[in-house]
GROMACS .gro file of C-alpha atoms in nm:
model
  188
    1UNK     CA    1   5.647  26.331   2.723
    2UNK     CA    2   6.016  26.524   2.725
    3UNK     CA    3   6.090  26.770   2.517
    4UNK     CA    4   6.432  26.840   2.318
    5UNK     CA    5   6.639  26.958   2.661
    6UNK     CA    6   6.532  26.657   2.833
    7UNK     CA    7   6.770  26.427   2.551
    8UNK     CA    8   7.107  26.253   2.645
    9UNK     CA    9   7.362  26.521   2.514
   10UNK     CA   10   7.614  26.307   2.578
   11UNK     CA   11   7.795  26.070   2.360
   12UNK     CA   12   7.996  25.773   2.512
   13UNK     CA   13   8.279  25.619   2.286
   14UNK     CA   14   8.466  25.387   2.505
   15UNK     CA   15   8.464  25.275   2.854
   16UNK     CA   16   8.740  25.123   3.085
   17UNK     CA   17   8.660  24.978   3.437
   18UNK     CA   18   8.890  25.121   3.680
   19UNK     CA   19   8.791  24.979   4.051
   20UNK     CA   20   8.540  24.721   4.157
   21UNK     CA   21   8.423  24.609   4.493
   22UNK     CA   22   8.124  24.429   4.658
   23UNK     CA   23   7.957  24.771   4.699
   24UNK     CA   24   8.046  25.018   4.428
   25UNK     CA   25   8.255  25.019   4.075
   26UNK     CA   26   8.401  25.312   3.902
   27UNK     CA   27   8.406  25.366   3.529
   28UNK     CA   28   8.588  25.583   3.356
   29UNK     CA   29   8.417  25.696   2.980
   30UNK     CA   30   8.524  25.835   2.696
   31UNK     CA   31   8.257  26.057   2.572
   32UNK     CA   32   8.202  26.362   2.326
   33UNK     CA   33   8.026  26.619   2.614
   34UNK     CA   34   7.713  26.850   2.506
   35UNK     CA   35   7.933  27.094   2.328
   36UNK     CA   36   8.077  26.816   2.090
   37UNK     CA   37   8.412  26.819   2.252
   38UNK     CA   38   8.581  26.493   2.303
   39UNK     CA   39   8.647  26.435   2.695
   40UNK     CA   40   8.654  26.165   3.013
   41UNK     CA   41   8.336  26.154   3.245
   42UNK     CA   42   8.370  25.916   3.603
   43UNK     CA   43   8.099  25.711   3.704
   44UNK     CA   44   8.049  25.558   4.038
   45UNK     CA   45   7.801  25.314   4.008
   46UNK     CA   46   7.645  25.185   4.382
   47UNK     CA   47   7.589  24.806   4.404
   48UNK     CA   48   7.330  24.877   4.644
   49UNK     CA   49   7.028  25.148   4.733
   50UNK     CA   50   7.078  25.375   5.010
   51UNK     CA   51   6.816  25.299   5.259
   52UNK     CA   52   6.760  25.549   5.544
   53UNK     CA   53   6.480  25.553   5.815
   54UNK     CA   54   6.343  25.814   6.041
   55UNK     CA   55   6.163  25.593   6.356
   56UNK     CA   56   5.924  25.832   6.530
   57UNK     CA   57   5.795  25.757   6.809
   58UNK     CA   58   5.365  25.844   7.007
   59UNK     CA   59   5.599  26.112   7.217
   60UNK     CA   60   5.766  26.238   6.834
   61UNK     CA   61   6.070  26.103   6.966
   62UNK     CA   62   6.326  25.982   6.721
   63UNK     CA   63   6.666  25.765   6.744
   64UNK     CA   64   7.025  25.911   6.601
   65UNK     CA   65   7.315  25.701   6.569
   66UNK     CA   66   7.644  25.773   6.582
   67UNK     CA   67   7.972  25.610   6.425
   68UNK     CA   68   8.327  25.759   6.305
   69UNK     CA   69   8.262  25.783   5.915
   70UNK     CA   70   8.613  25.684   5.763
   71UNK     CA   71   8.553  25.900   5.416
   72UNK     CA   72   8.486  26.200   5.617
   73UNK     CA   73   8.759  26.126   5.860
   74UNK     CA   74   8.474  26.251   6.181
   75UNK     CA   75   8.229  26.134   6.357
   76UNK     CA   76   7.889  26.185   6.269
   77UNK     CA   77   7.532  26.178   6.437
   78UNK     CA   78   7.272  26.025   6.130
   79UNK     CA   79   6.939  25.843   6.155
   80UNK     CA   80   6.965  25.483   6.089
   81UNK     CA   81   7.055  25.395   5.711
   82UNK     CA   82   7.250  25.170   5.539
   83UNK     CA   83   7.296  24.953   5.219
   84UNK     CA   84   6.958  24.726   5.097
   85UNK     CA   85   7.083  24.509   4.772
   86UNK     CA   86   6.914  24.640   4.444
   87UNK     CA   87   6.760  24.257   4.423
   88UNK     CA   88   6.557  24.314   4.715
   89UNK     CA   89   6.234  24.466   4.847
   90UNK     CA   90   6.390  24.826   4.990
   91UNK     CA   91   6.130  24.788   5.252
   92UNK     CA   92   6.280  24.498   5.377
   93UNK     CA   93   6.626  24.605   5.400
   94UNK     CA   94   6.491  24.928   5.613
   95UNK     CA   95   6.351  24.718   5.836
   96UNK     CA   96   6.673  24.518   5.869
   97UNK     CA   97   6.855  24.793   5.935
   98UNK     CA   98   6.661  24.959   6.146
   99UNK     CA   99   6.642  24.694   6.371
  100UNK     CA  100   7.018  24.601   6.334
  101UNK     CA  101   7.164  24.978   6.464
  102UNK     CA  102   6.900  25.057   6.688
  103UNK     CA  103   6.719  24.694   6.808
  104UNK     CA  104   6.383  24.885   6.733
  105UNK     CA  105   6.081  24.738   6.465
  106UNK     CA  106   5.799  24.897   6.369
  107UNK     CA  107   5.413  24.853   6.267
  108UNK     CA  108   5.383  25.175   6.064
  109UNK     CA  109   5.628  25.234   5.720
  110UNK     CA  110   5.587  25.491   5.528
  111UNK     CA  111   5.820  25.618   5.235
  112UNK     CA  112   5.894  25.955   5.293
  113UNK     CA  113   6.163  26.047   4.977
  114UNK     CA  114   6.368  25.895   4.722
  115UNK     CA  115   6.674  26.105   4.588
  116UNK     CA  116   6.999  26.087   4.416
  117UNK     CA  117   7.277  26.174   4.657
  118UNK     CA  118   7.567  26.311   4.441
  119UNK     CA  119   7.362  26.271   4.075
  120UNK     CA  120   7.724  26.458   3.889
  121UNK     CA  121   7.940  26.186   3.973
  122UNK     CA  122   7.656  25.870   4.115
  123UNK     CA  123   7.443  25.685   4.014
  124UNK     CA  124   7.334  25.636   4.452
  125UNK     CA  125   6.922  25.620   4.490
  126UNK     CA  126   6.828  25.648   4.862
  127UNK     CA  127   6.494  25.558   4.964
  128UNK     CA  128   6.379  25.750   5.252
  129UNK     CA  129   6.075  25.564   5.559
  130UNK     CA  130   5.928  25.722   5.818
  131UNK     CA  131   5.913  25.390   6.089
  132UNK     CA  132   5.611  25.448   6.366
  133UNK     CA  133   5.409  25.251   6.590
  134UNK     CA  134   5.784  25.170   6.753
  135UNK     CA  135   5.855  24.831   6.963
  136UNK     CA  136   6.229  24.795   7.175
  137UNK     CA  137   6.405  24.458   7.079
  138UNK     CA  138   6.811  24.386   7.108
  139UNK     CA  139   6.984  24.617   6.849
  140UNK     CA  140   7.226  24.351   6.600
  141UNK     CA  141   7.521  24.604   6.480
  142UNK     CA  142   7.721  24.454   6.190
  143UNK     CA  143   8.140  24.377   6.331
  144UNK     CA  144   8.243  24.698   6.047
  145UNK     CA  145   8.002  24.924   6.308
  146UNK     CA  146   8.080  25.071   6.611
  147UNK     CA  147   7.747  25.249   6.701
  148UNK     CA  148   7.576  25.511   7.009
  149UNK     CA  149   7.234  25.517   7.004
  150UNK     CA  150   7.051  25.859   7.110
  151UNK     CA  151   6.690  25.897   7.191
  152UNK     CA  152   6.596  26.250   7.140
  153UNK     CA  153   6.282  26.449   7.117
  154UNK     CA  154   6.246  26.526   6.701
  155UNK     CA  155   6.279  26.883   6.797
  156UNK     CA  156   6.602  26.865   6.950
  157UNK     CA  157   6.733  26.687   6.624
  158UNK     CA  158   6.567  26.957   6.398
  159UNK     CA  159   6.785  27.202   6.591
  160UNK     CA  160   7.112  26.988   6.485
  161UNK     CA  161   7.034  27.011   6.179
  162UNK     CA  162   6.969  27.361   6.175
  163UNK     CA  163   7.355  27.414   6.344
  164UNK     CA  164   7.512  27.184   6.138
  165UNK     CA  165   7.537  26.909   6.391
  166UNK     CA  166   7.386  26.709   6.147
  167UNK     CA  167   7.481  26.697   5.789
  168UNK     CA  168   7.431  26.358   5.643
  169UNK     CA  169   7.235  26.434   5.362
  170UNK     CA  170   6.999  26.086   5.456
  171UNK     CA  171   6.954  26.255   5.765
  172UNK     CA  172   6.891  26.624   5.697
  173UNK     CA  173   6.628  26.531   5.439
  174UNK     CA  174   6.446  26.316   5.645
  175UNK     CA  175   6.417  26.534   5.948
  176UNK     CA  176   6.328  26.783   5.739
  177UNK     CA  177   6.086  26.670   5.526
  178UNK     CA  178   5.897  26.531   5.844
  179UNK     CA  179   5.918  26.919   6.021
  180UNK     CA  180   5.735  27.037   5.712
  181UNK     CA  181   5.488  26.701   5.781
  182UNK     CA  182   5.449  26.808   6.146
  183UNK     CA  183   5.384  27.163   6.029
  184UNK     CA  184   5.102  27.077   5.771
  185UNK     CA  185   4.962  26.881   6.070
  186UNK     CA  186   4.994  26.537   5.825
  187UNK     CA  187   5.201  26.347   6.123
  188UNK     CA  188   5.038  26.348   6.480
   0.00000   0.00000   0.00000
């Protein structure tokens, strides 16, 4: 099935755990790199998958939330996402969180993408759903999450992405990817 490029070029020859948490560890390795050159390579492996769901409603309305994101040090407007444990169904952790930030559930999942967020230095899968066929309940934020919820017509958020007022990657591949489904006429 691969061919010769496709092989590991990489040789590892130690390894030394530097950090540990609930939700992520870093390794550092020692490794010979693809030139045959010894050298150090980082790993951060994620404990979890990173879940993130679009909810669309009949109107093609969709739901943003916003929270101060420490790494980035600024606030940031994102669809709902968050962790879902590798041990269980990815599904059901979108549906958890969907209903935790924004108090909404839906009849309709879809998976729209999966992708590696920062593949050089990761080892981070996000799974991407489209949520439709949307029902209001109480939203359940977790005590680490202080959260505003936006309704907003999906073209309105397609225009924040397209001037930067949106750049969590989650988010901008989500909303994109369904603009190209709304295009091709495959979402109504």
């Amino acid at each position: 099935m691969g061919n010769k490029h496709e092989e590991n070029p990489w040789q590892i020859t130690g390894e030394k755990a530097v950090y540990d948490n609930p939700w992520i560890n870093l390794t550092e390795y020692q490794v010979i790199n693809p030139a045959g050159n010894p050298g150090i390579y980082g790993k951060v492996h994620y404990k979890n998958y990173a879940i993130g769901i679009i909810p669309l409603d009949d109107e093609l309305n969709t739901y943003l939330v916003g929270q101060y994101r420490f790494a980035l040090n600024q606030y940031s407007w994102e669809l709902p996402e968050g962790g879902g444990p590798l041990d269980i169904d990815p599904l059901d952790s979108a549906k958890r969180e969907l209903l935790e930030e924004t108090g909404l559930k839906a009849n309709s999942w879809t998976e729209l993408q999966q992708m590696h967020l920062s593949n050089s230095v990761t080892d981070e899968l996000n799974i991407i759903y489209l949520a439709r066929g949307l029902e209001q309940f109480e939203a359940e934020p977790e005590d680490t999450e202080q959260l505003i919820i936006r309704k907003l017509p999906f073209d309105e958020v397609y225009r924040m992405v397209c001037t930067n007022e949106i750049t969590d990657a989650i988010s901008v591949a989500a909303i994109l990817r369904v603009k190209l489904l709304l295009i091709e006429g495959r979402i109504v």
